[in-house]
Amino acid sequence: MRKTGAWTVVLKCSSWACVVLAGMFCMAPVGHSADFKKEYKLQVNVGPSFYWGIGASKFADLVKEKTGGRIHIKPYFGSSLLKGAQLNCAQMVAKGVIDCAYESTINISPVIGEANVFHLPFFINSFDNLDKMKAGQSGRAVFDAMTQKGLQPLAWAENGFRQVTNSKRPIQTPEDLKGLRIRVVGNPLFMETFRQLGADPVNMNWGDAQTAFQQGVVDGQENPVGVLVPLQIWQYHQYATMWNYLVDPLVIYWNQKQWQAFPSDIQKAILEAAEASGRFEIALCRAGLDGEQSIGILKNEFNYEMEVPNPVQFMESKGMTVTFLDDDQVKAFAEATRPVLEKWTQEIGAELVAKAKADMEKK
Ligand code: X2X
């Protein structure tokens, strides 16, 4: 109707003032789609079928819904915006080359060294401890470090506790890892951990890693079940060890300058979408690993039926040998990697590691 009104005015008078008047009628109010980019690019390291990829798509859908279509996020899977260089994501979002990301704490660690607090070997061993850290002062410290670097953290999501798989033998003791060529992400903490265990780690971007598994260039790798199941790791590796050696939360974040320029109703809508998609995605990654809890969240809150409700059983049904370690076995790995934990406690900052311990000890 507003448009018709403006045209009527323009037709009735031809003076410059009338044209301006018409322009004002047509002008978008604050927060209208005309103020926004046509597309906001979302960086995602994995493909759309991985649980983390499904979470990223959910985020984009929820943002569209909650902003009434004013904000259109397009996920770029497989780090295509970075030509596969997954470790460059935080730098590119901070610069504003990429608008936002649904990304692993491992992949932001070159810019946010504090994020490595989640990657200390055999330091966090349960979902409960992880949740306490995210809700506590150590999680807050990681978010604060992001805001210092031009990134606006919105919500946590998850990749999960990382498990080791290989094509040679079951891994039950550090000796079993000796000489195995293991693909790891190009974060020195990972290289050092596997070297310390006597393995032969090779760092590779995720895009190259998948080809390396296919071609048998490496004997093994480490990733959570939310990656192992969609990847169908059993095609390459027969053995998996569930050792929860470290955890890989995801953070949903935005370029800070761009974020601050959004009107508050848009910020609120995006924030709600980030939180809801994070809750959904965390449940996907934990389904079948935390009793009925995550399966229940998916069913009751998101009306979502898990295709693989028991990932371990599923991997076994595909012919994999899945090994669980008892406390003593885990202790042997923890002892063997202690020098790495100690060195990286200094790198990350003893104060932050102490905060993480205090968070985990809270009842
Ligand atoms: O590269 C990996 O192993 C992956 C997919 O887990 C991450 O992006 C950290």
Coordinates of C-alpha atoms and ligand atoms in Angstrom, one line a residue:
M1 CA 0.0 0.0 0.0
R2 CA 2.8 2.3 0.9
K3 CA 4.3 1.9 -2.6
T4 CA 1.0 2.9 -4.3
G5 CA 0.8 6.0 -2.1
A6 CA 4.3 7.0 -3.2
W7 CA 3.5 6.6 -6.8
T8 CA 0.4 8.7 -6.5
V9 CA 2.5 11.5 -5.1
V10 CA 5.1 11.2 -7.9
L11 CA 2.4 11.3 -10.6
K12 CA 0.7 14.4 -9.1
C13 CA 3.8 16.5 -8.9
S14 CA 7.0 16.5 -10.9
S15 CA 9.1 18.7 -8.8
W16 CA 12.4 17.5 -7.2
A17 CA 10.8 17.8 -3.8
C18 CA 8.1 15.4 -4.8
V19 CA 10.7 12.9 -6.0
V20 CA 12.4 13.1 -2.7
L21 CA 9.1 12.7 -0.9
A22 CA 8.4 9.5 -3.0
G23 CA 11.9 8.3 -2.1
M24 CA 11.2 8.7 1.6
F25 CA 8.0 6.8 1.3
C26 CA 9.9 3.9 -0.3
M27 CA 12.8 4.1 2.1
A28 CA 13.3 1.0 4.2
P29 CA 12.8 1.3 8.0
V30 CA 15.7 0.3 10.2
G31 CA 16.2 -3.4 10.2
H32 CA 14.6 -3.9 6.8
S33 CA 16.2 -6.4 4.4
A34 CA 17.6 -3.5 2.3
D35 CA 20.2 -2.9 5.1
F36 CA 21.6 -6.4 5.0
K37 CA 23.8 -8.3 2.7
K38 CA 22.2 -10.6 0.2
E39 CA 24.1 -13.5 1.7
Y40 CA 26.2 -14.1 4.8
K41 CA 28.9 -16.6 4.3
L42 CA 29.2 -19.3 6.9
Q43 CA 32.4 -21.3 7.1
V44 CA 32.1 -25.0 8.0
N45 CA 35.0 -27.4 7.8
V46 CA 33.1 -30.6 7.2
G47 CA 30.5 -31.6 4.6
P48 CA 26.7 -31.2 5.0
S49 CA 26.1 -34.9 6.1
F50 CA 28.3 -34.7 9.1
Y51 CA 26.5 -34.0 12.4
W52 CA 28.3 -30.7 12.6
G53 CA 27.3 -29.9 9.0
I54 CA 23.6 -30.7 9.8
G55 CA 23.9 -28.3 12.8
A56 CA 25.2 -25.6 10.5
S57 CA 22.3 -26.0 8.1
K58 CA 19.9 -25.9 11.1
F59 CA 21.5 -22.6 12.2
A60 CA 21.0 -21.1 8.7
D61 CA 17.4 -22.3 8.6
L62 CA 16.6 -21.0 12.1
V63 CA 18.2 -17.6 11.3
K64 CA 16.0 -17.3 8.2
E65 CA 12.9 -18.2 10.2
K66 CA 13.6 -16.0 13.2
T67 CA 14.6 -12.9 11.2
G68 CA 11.5 -13.3 8.9
G69 CA 13.8 -14.0 5.9
R70 CA 15.8 -10.8 6.4
I71 CA 19.1 -12.6 7.1
H72 CA 20.2 -15.2 4.6
I73 CA 23.1 -17.4 5.7
K74 CA 24.7 -19.7 3.3
P75 CA 26.9 -22.5 4.7
Y76 CA 30.1 -23.1 2.7
F77 CA 31.0 -26.7 3.5
G78 CA 34.3 -28.4 3.3
S79 CA 36.2 -25.1 4.0
S80 CA 35.6 -24.2 0.4
L81 CA 35.9 -20.5 1.3
L82 CA 39.4 -21.3 2.6
K83 CA 40.5 -23.6 -0.2
G84 CA 40.6 -26.3 2.5
A85 CA 42.9 -24.4 4.9
Q86 CA 40.8 -25.0 7.9
L87 CA 43.1 -23.4 10.4
N88 CA 42.7 -20.0 8.7
C89 CA 39.0 -19.7 9.6
A90 CA 39.2 -17.4 12.7
Q91 CA 41.6 -15.0 10.9
M92 CA 39.3 -14.7 7.9
V93 CA 36.2 -14.0 10.0
A94 CA 38.1 -11.5 12.2
K95 CA 39.1 -9.7 9.0
G96 CA 35.6 -9.8 7.7
V97 CA 36.5 -11.8 4.6
I98 CA 34.1 -14.4 5.9
D99 CA 31.0 -13.3 7.8
C100 CA 30.5 -16.1 10.3
A101 CA 31.6 -19.6 11.2
Y102 CA 30.3 -22.9 12.8
E103 CA 33.7 -24.1 13.7
S104 CA 35.9 -26.3 15.8
T105 CA 37.9 -25.0 18.7
I106 CA 40.8 -26.8 17.0
N107 CA 40.4 -24.7 13.9
I108 CA 40.3 -21.4 15.8
S109 CA 43.3 -22.3 18.0
P110 CA 45.9 -20.5 15.8
V111 CA 44.2 -17.2 16.6
I112 CA 42.6 -18.2 20.0
G113 CA 45.4 -20.1 21.8
E114 CA 43.1 -20.3 24.8
A115 CA 40.9 -22.8 22.9
N116 CA 43.6 -25.4 23.4
V117 CA 42.4 -25.8 27.0
F118 CA 39.9 -28.3 25.5
H119 CA 42.7 -30.2 23.7
L120 CA 45.0 -31.0 26.5
P121 CA 45.5 -34.8 26.4
F122 CA 43.6 -36.8 29.0
F123 CA 42.5 -33.6 30.8
I124 CA 38.7 -33.5 30.3
N125 CA 37.1 -36.9 30.3
S126 CA 33.3 -36.5 30.4
F127 CA 30.4 -34.5 28.9
D128 CA 29.7 -33.3 32.4
N129 CA 33.2 -31.8 32.8
L130 CA 33.0 -30.2 29.4
D131 CA 29.6 -28.7 30.2
K132 CA 30.9 -27.3 33.5
M133 CA 33.8 -25.7 31.6
K134 CA 31.6 -24.1 29.0
A135 CA 29.3 -22.8 31.7
G136 CA 32.1 -21.7 33.9
Q137 CA 35.1 -19.3 34.0
S138 CA 37.2 -21.3 31.6
G139 CA 34.6 -21.2 28.9
R140 CA 34.0 -17.6 29.5
A141 CA 37.8 -16.9 29.2
V142 CA 37.8 -18.6 25.7
F143 CA 34.8 -16.4 24.6
D144 CA 36.5 -13.3 26.1
A145 CA 39.7 -14.1 24.1
M146 CA 37.6 -14.2 21.0
T147 CA 36.1 -10.8 21.6
Q148 CA 39.6 -9.4 22.0
K149 CA 40.4 -10.7 18.5
G150 CA 37.5 -9.2 16.6
L151 CA 35.2 -12.2 16.9
Q152 CA 31.8 -12.3 18.4
P153 CA 31.1 -15.8 19.9
L154 CA 27.3 -16.6 19.9
A155 CA 27.0 -20.1 21.2
W156 CA 28.7 -23.5 21.8
A157 CA 28.1 -26.5 19.6
E158 CA 30.1 -29.7 19.5
N159 CA 32.2 -32.1 17.4
G160 CA 32.8 -34.3 20.4
F161 CA 35.4 -36.5 22.2
R162 CA 37.9 -37.6 19.7
Q163 CA 38.5 -41.3 19.3
V164 CA 41.4 -43.0 17.5
T165 CA 40.8 -45.4 14.6
N166 CA 43.3 -47.4 12.5
S167 CA 43.7 -50.2 10.0
K168 CA 46.4 -52.3 11.8
R169 CA 45.4 -53.4 15.3
P170 CA 43.3 -52.6 18.4
I171 CA 44.9 -49.9 20.5
Q172 CA 44.9 -50.6 24.2
T173 CA 48.3 -49.4 25.4
P174 CA 50.6 -46.7 24.3
E175 CA 52.9 -49.4 22.8
D176 CA 50.1 -50.3 20.4
L177 CA 50.4 -46.9 18.8
K178 CA 54.2 -47.3 18.1
G179 CA 55.1 -46.5 14.5
L180 CA 51.5 -46.0 13.3
R181 CA 51.1 -43.3 10.8
I182 CA 48.3 -41.2 12.2
R183 CA 46.7 -38.2 10.4
V184 CA 46.2 -35.3 12.7
V185 CA 45.0 -31.7 12.2
G186 CA 47.9 -29.2 11.8
N187 CA 47.8 -28.0 15.4
P188 CA 51.2 -28.6 17.1
L189 CA 49.5 -29.9 20.3
F190 CA 48.2 -32.9 18.3
M191 CA 51.5 -33.6 16.6
E192 CA 53.3 -33.6 20.0
T193 CA 50.8 -35.8 21.7
F194 CA 51.1 -38.5 19.1
R195 CA 54.8 -38.2 18.9
Q196 CA 55.0 -38.6 22.6
L197 CA 53.0 -41.8 22.3
G198 CA 55.5 -43.2 19.8
A199 CA 53.3 -42.8 16.7
D200 CA 54.3 -41.2 13.5
P201 CA 51.8 -38.3 13.2
V202 CA 51.2 -36.5 9.8
N203 CA 49.3 -33.3 9.7
M204 CA 46.9 -32.8 6.9
N205 CA 43.8 -30.7 6.3
W206 CA 40.5 -32.5 6.5
G207 CA 39.9 -32.4 2.7
D208 CA 43.2 -34.1 2.0
A209 CA 42.8 -36.5 5.0
Q210 CA 39.7 -38.2 3.5
T211 CA 41.7 -39.0 0.3
A212 CA 44.6 -40.2 2.4
F213 CA 42.2 -42.7 4.2
Q214 CA 40.9 -43.9 0.9
Q215 CA 44.4 -44.4 -0.5
G216 CA 45.8 -45.9 2.7
V217 CA 48.5 -43.2 2.9
V218 CA 48.0 -43.2 6.7
D219 CA 47.2 -46.1 9.1
G220 CA 44.9 -44.1 11.3
Q221 CA 43.3 -40.9 12.4
E222 CA 41.4 -39.4 15.4
N223 CA 37.9 -37.9 15.2
P224 CA 34.6 -38.1 17.1
V225 CA 31.7 -40.5 16.2
G226 CA 29.8 -37.6 14.7
V227 CA 32.4 -37.6 12.0
L228 CA 33.3 -41.4 12.0
V229 CA 29.7 -42.6 11.3
P230 CA 28.8 -40.2 8.4
L231 CA 32.3 -40.7 7.0
Q232 CA 31.8 -44.5 7.2
I233 CA 35.2 -44.9 8.6
W234 CA 34.8 -48.7 8.6
Q235 CA 35.6 -48.6 4.8
Y236 CA 39.2 -47.7 5.8
H237 CA 39.8 -48.6 9.4
Q238 CA 38.7 -51.8 11.2
Y239 CA 39.8 -50.7 14.7
A240 CA 38.4 -47.9 16.9
T241 CA 39.4 -47.1 20.5
M242 CA 37.0 -45.0 22.6
W243 CA 39.6 -43.3 24.8
N244 CA 38.0 -39.8 25.1
Y245 CA 41.5 -38.4 25.0
L246 CA 40.4 -34.8 24.4
V247 CA 37.3 -32.9 23.3
D248 CA 36.5 -30.7 20.4
P249 CA 33.7 -28.2 21.1
L250 CA 32.5 -26.0 18.2
V251 CA 31.8 -22.3 18.5
I252 CA 29.2 -20.4 16.4
Y253 CA 30.7 -16.9 15.9
W254 CA 30.4 -13.8 13.8
N255 CA 32.7 -11.0 12.6
Q256 CA 32.5 -8.6 15.5
K257 CA 32.2 -5.3 13.6
Q258 CA 29.5 -6.6 11.4
W259 CA 27.7 -8.0 14.5
Q260 CA 27.8 -4.7 16.3
A261 CA 26.2 -3.0 13.3
F262 CA 23.2 -5.3 13.4
P263 CA 20.0 -3.8 15.0
S264 CA 19.2 -5.4 18.3
D265 CA 16.2 -7.4 17.1
I266 CA 18.4 -9.1 14.5
Q267 CA 21.1 -9.8 17.1
K268 CA 18.5 -11.3 19.3
A269 CA 17.1 -13.5 16.5
I270 CA 20.5 -14.8 15.4
L271 CA 21.6 -15.4 19.0
E272 CA 18.4 -17.5 19.6
A273 CA 19.1 -19.4 16.4
A274 CA 22.7 -20.1 17.4
E275 CA 21.7 -21.4 20.8
A276 CA 18.9 -23.6 19.5
S277 CA 21.0 -25.0 16.7
G278 CA 23.9 -25.6 19.2
R279 CA 21.6 -27.5 21.5
F280 CA 20.3 -29.6 18.6
E281 CA 23.8 -30.3 17.2
I282 CA 25.3 -31.2 20.6
A283 CA 22.5 -33.7 21.0
L284 CA 23.2 -35.2 17.5
C285 CA 26.9 -35.7 18.5
R286 CA 26.1 -37.2 21.9
A287 CA 23.2 -39.4 20.9
G288 CA 23.7 -43.0 22.1
L289 CA 26.8 -41.9 24.1
D290 CA 24.9 -40.4 27.1
G291 CA 22.1 -42.9 27.8
E292 CA 18.7 -41.6 26.7
Q293 CA 19.4 -37.9 27.3
S294 CA 20.4 -36.6 23.9
I295 CA 18.0 -39.0 22.1
G296 CA 15.2 -37.5 24.3
I297 CA 16.2 -33.9 23.6
L298 CA 16.2 -34.6 19.8
K299 CA 12.8 -36.3 20.0
N300 CA 11.0 -34.0 22.4
E301 CA 12.5 -30.6 21.6
F302 CA 13.2 -31.0 17.9
N303 CA 10.9 -33.8 16.7
Y304 CA 14.0 -35.5 15.3
E305 CA 14.5 -39.2 15.1
M306 CA 18.1 -40.3 15.1
E307 CA 19.0 -42.5 12.2
V308 CA 21.9 -44.1 14.1
P309 CA 20.8 -44.1 17.7
N310 CA 23.7 -46.2 18.9
P311 CA 26.9 -45.2 17.0
V312 CA 29.1 -47.8 18.7
Q313 CA 26.8 -50.7 18.0
F314 CA 26.4 -49.4 14.5
M315 CA 30.2 -49.3 13.9
E316 CA 30.4 -52.9 15.3
S317 CA 27.6 -53.9 12.9
K318 CA 29.8 -52.7 10.1
G319 CA 32.6 -55.1 11.2
M320 CA 34.6 -52.8 13.3
T321 CA 36.3 -53.8 16.6
V322 CA 35.5 -51.1 19.1
T323 CA 37.7 -51.1 22.2
F324 CA 36.8 -49.3 25.4
L325 CA 39.6 -48.6 27.9
D326 CA 39.3 -49.1 31.6
D327 CA 40.5 -46.5 34.1
D328 CA 44.0 -48.1 34.4
Q329 CA 44.4 -48.3 30.7
V330 CA 43.5 -44.6 30.4
K331 CA 45.9 -43.8 33.2
A332 CA 48.8 -45.4 31.2
F333 CA 48.0 -43.0 28.3
A334 CA 47.7 -40.1 30.6
E335 CA 51.1 -40.8 32.2
A336 CA 52.7 -41.2 28.8
T337 CA 51.4 -37.9 27.6
R338 CA 52.0 -35.9 30.8
P339 CA 55.0 -34.0 29.4
V340 CA 52.8 -32.6 26.6
L341 CA 50.1 -31.7 29.1
E342 CA 52.6 -29.8 31.3
K343 CA 54.3 -28.0 28.4
W344 CA 51.0 -26.9 27.0
T345 CA 49.7 -25.8 30.3
Q346 CA 52.4 -23.2 30.2
E347 CA 51.6 -22.3 26.5
I348 CA 47.9 -21.8 27.2
G349 CA 48.5 -20.2 30.6
A350 CA 48.5 -22.0 34.0
E351 CA 45.8 -19.6 35.2
L352 CA 43.3 -20.7 32.5
V353 CA 44.1 -24.4 33.2
A354 CA 43.5 -23.8 36.9
K355 CA 40.2 -22.2 36.1
A356 CA 39.3 -25.2 34.0
K357 CA 40.1 -27.5 36.9
A358 CA 38.1 -25.4 39.3
D359 CA 35.1 -25.5 36.9
M360 CA 35.3 -29.3 36.6
E361 CA 35.5 -29.7 40.4
K362 CA 32.2 -27.8 40.9
K363 CA 29.3 -30.0 42.1
Ligands
X2X1 O1 40.1 -31.9 10.8 C1 39.4 -32.6 11.5 O2 39.9 -33.7 12.0 C2 38.1 -32.2 12.0 C3 37.1 -32.4 10.9 O3 37.7 -32.9 13.1 C4 38.2 -30.7 12.4 O4 37.8 -29.8 11.6 C5 38.8 -30.3 13.6

